[in-house]
Short mmCIF file of C-alpha atoms in Angstrom, two decimals:
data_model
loop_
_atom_site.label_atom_id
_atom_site.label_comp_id
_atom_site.label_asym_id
_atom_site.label_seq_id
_atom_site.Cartn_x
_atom_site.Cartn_y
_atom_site.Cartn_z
CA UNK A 1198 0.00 0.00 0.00
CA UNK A 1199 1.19 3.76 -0.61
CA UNK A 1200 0.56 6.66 1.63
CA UNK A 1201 -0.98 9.59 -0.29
CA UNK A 1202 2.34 11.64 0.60
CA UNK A 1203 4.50 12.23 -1.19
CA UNK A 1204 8.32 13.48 -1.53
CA UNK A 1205 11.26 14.68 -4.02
CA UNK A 1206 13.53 11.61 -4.79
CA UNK A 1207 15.24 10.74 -7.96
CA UNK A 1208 14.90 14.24 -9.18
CA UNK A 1209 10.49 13.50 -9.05
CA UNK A 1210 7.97 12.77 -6.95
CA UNK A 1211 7.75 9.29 -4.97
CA UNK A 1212 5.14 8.26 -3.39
CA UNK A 1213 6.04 7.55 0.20
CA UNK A 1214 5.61 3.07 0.79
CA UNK A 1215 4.59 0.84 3.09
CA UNK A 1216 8.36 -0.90 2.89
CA UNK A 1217 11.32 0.54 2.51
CA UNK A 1218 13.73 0.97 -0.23
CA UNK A 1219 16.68 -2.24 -0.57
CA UNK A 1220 20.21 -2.03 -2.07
CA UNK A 1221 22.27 -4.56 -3.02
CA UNK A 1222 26.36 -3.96 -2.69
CA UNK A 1223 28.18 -5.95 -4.28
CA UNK A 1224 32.14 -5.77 -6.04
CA UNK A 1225 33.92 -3.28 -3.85
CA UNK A 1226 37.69 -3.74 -2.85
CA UNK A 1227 36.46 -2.64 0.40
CA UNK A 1228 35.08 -5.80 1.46
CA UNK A 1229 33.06 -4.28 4.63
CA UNK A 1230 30.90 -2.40 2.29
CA UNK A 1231 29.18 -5.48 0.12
CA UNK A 1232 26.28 -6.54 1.53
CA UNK A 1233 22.24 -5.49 1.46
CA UNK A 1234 21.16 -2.25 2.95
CA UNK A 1235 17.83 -1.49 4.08
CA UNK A 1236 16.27 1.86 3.83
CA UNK A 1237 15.82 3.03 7.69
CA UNK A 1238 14.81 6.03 8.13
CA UNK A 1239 11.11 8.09 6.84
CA UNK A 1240 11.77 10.39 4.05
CA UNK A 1241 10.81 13.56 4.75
CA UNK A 1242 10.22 16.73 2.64
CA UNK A 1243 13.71 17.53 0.81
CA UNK A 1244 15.59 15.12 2.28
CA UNK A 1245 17.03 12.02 1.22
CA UNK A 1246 16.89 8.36 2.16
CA UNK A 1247 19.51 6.64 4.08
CA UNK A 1248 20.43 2.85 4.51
CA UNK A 1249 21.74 0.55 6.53
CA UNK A 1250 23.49 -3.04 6.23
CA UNK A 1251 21.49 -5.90 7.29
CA UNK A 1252 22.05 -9.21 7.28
CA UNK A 1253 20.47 -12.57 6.52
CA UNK A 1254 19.57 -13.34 10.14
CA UNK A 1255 17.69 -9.75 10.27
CA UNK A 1256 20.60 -8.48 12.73
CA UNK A 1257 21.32 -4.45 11.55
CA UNK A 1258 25.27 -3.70 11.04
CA UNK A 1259 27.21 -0.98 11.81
CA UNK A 1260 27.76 0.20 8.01
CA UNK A 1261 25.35 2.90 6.73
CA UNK A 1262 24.85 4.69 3.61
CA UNK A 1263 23.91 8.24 3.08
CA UNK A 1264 24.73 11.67 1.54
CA UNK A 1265 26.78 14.26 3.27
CA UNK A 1266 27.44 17.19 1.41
CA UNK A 1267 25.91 16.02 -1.89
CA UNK A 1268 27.85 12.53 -1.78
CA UNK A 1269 26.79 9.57 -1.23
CA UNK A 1270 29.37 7.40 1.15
CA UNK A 1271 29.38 4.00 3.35
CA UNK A 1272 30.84 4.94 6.50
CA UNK A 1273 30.92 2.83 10.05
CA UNK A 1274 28.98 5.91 11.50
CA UNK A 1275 25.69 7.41 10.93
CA UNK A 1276 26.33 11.18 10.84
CA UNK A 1277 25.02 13.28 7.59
CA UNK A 1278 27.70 16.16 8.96
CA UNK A 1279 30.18 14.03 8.70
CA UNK A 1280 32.25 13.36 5.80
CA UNK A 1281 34.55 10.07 7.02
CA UNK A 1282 33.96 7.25 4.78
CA UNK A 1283 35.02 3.80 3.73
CA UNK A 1284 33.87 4.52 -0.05
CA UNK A 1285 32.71 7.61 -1.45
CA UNK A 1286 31.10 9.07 -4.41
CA UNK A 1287 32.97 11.15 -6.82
CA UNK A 1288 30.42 13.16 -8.37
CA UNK A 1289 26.91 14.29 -6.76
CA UNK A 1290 23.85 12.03 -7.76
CA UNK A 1291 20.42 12.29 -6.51
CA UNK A 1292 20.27 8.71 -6.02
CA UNK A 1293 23.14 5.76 -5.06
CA UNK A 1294 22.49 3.77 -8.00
CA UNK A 1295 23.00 6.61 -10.47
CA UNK A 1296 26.78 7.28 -8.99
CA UNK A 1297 29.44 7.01 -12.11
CA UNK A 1298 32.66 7.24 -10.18
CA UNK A 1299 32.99 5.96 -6.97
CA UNK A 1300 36.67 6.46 -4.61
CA UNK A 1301 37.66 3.80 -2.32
CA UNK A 1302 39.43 5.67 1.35
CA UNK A 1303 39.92 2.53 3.09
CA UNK A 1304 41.12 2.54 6.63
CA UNK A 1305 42.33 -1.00 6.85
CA UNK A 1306 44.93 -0.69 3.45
CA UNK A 1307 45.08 2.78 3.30
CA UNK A 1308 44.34 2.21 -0.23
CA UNK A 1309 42.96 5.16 -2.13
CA UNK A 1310 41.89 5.05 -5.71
CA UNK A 1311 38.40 4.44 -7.77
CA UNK A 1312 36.52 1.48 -6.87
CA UNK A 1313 34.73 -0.90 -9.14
CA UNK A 1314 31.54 -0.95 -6.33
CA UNK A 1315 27.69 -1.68 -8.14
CA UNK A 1316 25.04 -0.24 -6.37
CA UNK A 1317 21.57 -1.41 -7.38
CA UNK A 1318 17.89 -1.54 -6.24
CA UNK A 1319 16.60 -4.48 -4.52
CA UNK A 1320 13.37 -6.40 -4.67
CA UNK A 1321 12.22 -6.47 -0.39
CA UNK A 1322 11.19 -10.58 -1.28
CA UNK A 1323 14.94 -10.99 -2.23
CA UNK A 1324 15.18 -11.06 1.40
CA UNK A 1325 15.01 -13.47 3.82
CA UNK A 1326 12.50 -13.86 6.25
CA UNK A 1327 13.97 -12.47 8.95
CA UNK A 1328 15.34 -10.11 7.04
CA UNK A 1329 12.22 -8.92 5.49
CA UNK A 1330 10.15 -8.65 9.26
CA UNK A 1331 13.37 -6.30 10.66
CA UNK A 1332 13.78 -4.54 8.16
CA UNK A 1333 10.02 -3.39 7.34
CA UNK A 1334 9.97 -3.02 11.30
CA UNK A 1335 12.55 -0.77 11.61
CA UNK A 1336 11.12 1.00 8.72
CA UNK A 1337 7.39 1.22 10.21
CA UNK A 1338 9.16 2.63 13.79
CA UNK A 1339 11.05 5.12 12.12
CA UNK A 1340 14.28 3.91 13.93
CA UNK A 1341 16.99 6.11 13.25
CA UNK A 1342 20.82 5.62 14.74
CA UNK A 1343 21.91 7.72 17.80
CA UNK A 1344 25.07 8.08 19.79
CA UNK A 1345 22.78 7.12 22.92
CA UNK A 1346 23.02 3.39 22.60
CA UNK A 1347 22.71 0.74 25.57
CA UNK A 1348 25.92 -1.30 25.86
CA UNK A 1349 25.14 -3.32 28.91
CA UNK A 1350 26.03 -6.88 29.21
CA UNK A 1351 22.55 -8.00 29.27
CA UNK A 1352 20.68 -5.85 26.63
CA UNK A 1353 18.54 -6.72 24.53
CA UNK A 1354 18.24 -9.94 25.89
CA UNK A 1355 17.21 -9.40 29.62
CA UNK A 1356 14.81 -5.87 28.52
CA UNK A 1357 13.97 -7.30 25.25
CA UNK A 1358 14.31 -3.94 24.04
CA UNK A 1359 16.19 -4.28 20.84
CA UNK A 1360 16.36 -0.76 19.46
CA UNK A 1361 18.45 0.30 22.77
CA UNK A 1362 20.96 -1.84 21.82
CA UNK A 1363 21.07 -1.66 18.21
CA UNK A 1364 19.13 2.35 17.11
CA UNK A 1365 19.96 4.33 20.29
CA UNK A 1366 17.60 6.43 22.62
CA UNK A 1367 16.67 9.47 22.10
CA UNK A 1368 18.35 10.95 24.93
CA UNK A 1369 21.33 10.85 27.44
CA UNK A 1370 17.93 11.24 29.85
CA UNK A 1371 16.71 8.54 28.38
CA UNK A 1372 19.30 6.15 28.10
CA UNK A 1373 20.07 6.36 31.78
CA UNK A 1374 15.92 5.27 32.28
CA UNK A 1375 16.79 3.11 29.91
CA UNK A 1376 19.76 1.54 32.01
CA UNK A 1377 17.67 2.16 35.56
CA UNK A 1378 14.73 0.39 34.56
CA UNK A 1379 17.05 -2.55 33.10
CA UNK A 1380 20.39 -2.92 33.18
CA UNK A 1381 20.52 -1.28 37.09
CA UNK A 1382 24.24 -3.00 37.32
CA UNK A 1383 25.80 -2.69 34.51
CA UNK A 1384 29.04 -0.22 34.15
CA UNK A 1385 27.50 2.17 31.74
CA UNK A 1386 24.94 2.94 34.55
CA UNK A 1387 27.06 3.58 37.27
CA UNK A 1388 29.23 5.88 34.34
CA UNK A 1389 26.11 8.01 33.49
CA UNK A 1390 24.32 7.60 37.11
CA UNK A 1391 27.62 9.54 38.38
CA UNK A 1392 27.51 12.27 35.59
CA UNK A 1393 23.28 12.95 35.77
CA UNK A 1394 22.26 11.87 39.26
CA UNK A 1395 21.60 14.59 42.15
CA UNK A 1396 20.11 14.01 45.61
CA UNK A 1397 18.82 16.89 46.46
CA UNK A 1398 16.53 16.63 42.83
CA UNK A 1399 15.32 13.39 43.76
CA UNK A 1400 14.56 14.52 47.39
CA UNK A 1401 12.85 17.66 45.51
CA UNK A 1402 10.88 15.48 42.99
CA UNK A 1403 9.23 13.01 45.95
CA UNK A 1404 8.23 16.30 47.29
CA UNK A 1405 5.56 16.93 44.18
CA UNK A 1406 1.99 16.46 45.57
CA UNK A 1407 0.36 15.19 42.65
CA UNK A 1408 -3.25 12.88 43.03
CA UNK A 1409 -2.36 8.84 43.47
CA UNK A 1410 -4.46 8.88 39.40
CA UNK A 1411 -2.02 11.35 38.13
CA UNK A 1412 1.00 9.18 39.94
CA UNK A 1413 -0.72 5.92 38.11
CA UNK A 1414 -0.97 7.36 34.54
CA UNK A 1415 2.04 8.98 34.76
CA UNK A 1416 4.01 5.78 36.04
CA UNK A 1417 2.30 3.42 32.91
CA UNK A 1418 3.17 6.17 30.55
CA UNK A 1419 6.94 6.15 31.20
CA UNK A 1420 7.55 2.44 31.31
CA UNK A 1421 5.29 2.03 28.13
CA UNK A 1422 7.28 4.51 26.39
CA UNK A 1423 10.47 2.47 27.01
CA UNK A 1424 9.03 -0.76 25.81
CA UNK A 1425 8.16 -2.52 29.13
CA UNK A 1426 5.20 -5.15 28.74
CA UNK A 1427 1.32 -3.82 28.69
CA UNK A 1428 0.16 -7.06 30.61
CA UNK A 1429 3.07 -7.16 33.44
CA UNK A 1430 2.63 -3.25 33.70
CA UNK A 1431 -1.08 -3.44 35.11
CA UNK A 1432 0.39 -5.98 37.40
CA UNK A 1433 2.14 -3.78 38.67
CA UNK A 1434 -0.33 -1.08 39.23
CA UNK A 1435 -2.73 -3.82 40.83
CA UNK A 1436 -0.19 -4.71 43.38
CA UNK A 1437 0.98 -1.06 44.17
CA UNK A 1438 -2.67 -0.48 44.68
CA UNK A 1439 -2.81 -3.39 47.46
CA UNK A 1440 0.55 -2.25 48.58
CA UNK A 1441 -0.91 1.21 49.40
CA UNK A 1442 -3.79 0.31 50.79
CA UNK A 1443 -2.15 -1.92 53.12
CA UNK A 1444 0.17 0.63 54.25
CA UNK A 1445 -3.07 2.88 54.72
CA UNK A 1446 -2.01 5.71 52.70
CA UNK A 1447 -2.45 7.31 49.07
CA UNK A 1448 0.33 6.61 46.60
CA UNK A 1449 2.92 8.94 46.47
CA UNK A 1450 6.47 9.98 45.71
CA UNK A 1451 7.98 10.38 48.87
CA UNK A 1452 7.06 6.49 49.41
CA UNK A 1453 9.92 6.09 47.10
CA UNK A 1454 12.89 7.62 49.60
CA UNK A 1455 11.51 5.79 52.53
CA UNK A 1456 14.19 2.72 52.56
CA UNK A 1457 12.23 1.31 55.43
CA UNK A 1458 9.10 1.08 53.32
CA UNK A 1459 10.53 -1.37 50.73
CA UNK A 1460 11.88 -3.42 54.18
CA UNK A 1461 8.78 -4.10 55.01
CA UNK A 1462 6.84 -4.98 51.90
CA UNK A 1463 9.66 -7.79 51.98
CA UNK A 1464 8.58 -9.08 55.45
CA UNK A 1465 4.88 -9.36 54.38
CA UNK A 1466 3.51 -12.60 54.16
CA UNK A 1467 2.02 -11.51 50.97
CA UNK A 1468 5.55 -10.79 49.71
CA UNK A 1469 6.87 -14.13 50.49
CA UNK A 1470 4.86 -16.05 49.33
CA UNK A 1471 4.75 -14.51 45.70
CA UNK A 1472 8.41 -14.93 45.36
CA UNK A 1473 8.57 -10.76 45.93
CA UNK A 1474 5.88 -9.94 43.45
CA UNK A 1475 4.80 -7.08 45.54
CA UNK A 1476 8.55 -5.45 46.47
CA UNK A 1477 9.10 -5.79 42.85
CA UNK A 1478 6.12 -4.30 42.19
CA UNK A 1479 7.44 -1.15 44.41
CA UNK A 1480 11.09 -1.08 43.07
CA UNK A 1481 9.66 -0.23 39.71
CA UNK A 1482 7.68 2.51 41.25
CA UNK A 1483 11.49 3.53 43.22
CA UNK A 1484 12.93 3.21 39.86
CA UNK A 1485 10.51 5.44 37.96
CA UNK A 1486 10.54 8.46 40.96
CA UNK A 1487 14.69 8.40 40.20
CA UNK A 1488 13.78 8.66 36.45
CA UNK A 1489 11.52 11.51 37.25
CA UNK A 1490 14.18 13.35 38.99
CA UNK A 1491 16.94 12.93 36.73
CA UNK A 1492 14.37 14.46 33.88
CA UNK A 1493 13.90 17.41 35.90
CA UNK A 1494 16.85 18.37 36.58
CA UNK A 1495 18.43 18.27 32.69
CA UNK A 1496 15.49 20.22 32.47
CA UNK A 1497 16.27 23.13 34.91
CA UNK A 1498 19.92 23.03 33.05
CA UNK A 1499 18.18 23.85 29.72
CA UNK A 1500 16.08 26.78 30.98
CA UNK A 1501 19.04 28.12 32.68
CA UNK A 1502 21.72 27.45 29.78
CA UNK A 1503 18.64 28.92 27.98
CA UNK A 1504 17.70 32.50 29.87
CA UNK A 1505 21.87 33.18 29.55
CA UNK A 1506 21.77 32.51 26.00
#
C-alpha cells in the first residue's frame, strides 16, 4: 500500500511506501561495504533516504549509507555532517544507484583510488525472512541511529528492548531510564548515574503532591514509552494499589525515599509467598521516581543554559 504523501527523490515525486527501499552492494575492494542495505529512516520533505546493512539473520550492522554534502558514502557511523567514509562518491547524484565514479578511502589498506563498487535496487522478497520482518519493522518505527546506545552486558536480551541496543535512545535522559529500569548494574549505569544523578533533585521530585491517578498514569506512561510489557505493567499497578492500601495511605512519591518502606513490603507474608511480586512491584515505582528526577533536573539546566543565551 502507498501513503498519499508524497516526496522529491530521484529528481520527481515518490510516493512515500509501506516498505522501505533495498540495495544490493556488491564488487567493492572494500570488502566491509558489500552486503544489502535497508532503507531506515522516513523520508521527509527535501531530504534524502539513508540505509543501513542488514544481514540474513535480520541483525542491523554498523555500516550505513547516506549523503553528506551532496555525496553519497558507506561509513561505520551514521552522521550526515560528517564526511569520514570507507567509499565515497565522486560526483553528486540524486540517487546511489546513479553514482558514475565511486573512490575507495579505506582505513584497513590505506588504499585510495576508484573502486569498481555496483550499487543497485533491490526487490524487499529478495530477502530473507527475517530479514524482510526487521527490516520493514525498523522502517514502520522510524528507527533512526543515535550516539545514545545501551551497551550493557545484558541488553537486549534481559529488557527485550532491541532498538536500545542496536538504534539508540533518544536521549542521554533517556538512556540512563533506559539503564535504571534494566540494566541497574551494569558499568554504563554507574558511568552516566555519576555524571546525571543529584540528591537533592530526587529529594525535591518526591516532594511533588500530585493525586495517586495522576502518579498511576504517569508511572504506565513512562515504562510504556520504554518498551516494558502492557500485561506485566497493570500488574504492577494492581499490586501497588494493594501495597498502598495496606500501608493505609495514598500513593505517592515520597514512598519512594523511605528505605524502610521497601523493608517491610519484603517481610509481608504476601511478599513471600509470591516470590517478591509485591517489592518488585514497588522497586519499579522507586525506579521510575529516580527517572523523574533525573528528567527534571536536565530540564532546569536547559532553561538556565537557555535565559543566559
Amino acid at each position: 500500500q502507498q501513503r498519499r504523501q508524497q516526496h522529491r527523490w530521484h529528481g520527481e515525486l515518490r510516493m512515500m511506501t509501506s516498505s522501505p527501499e533495498i540495495l544490493d552492494v556488491a564488487d567493492s575492494s572494500c570488502g566491509r561495504v558489500n552486503g544489502t542495505y535497508s532503507e531506515f529512516r522516513m523520508p521527509r520533505p527535501d531530504d534524502v533516504p539513508a540505509y543501513r546493512m542488514i544481514d540474513k539473520n535480520g541483525e542491523f550492522q554498523g555500516m550505513y549509507l547516506f549523503r553528506s554534502a551532496g555525496k553519497w558514502l558507506f561509513s561505520c557511523e551514521f552522521d550526515p555532517a560528517s564526511r569520514k567514509s570507507y567509499v565515497k562518491a565522486a560526483d553528486k547524484a540524486q540517487c546511489p544507484t546513479k553514482v558514475v565514479n565511486w573512490k575507495l578511502k579505506s582505513r584497513e589498506t590505506k588504499h585510495q583510488g576508484n573502486d569498481r563498487i555496483k550499487v543497485q535496487f533491490l526487490e524487499i522478497g529478495a530477502l530473507s525472512v527475517k530479514a524482510r520482518f526487521e527490516a520493514n519493522a525498523a522502517w514502520q518505527s522510524r528507527f533512526e541511529p543515535t550516539r545514545w546506545r545501551c551497551t550493557a552486558k545484558g541488553c537486549p536480551g534481559q529488557c527485550g528492548i532491541k532498538a536500545a541496543r542496536h538504534w539508540g535512545l533518544w536521549s542521554q535522559v533517556a538512556l540512563l531510564q533506559h539503564l535504571n529500569y534494566f540494566h541497574r548494574g551494569s558499568p554504563q549505569y554507574f558511568a552516566l548515574h555519576r555524571d546525571l544523578w543529584d540528591e537533592d533533585d530526587f529529594s525535591a521530585e518526591a516532594e511533588i503532591i500530585q493525586t495517586e491517578e495522576e502518579l498511576f498514569e504517569q508511572f504506565g506512561a513512562s515504562m510504556l514509552q520504554h518498551g516494558y510489557d502492557q500485561h506485566k505493567l497493570e500488574g504492577h499497578k494492581k499490586r501497588l494499589r494493594w501495597i498502598v492500601a495496606k500501608l493505609g495511605v495514598a500513593l505517592n512519591k515520597q514512598l519512594a525515599c523511605n528505605a524502610g518502606v521497601l523493608h517491610e513490603i519484603e517481610d509481608w507474608p504476601e511478599d513471600q509467598s509470591t516470590k517478591g511480586h509485591y517489592s518488585v512491584s514497588f522497586r519499579w515505582f522507586q525506579k521510575w521516581v529516580e527517572n523523574c528526577a533525573v528528567e527534571a533536573d536536565i530540564w532546569v539546566v536547559y532553561l538556565k543554559e537557555a535565559r543566559h543565551k
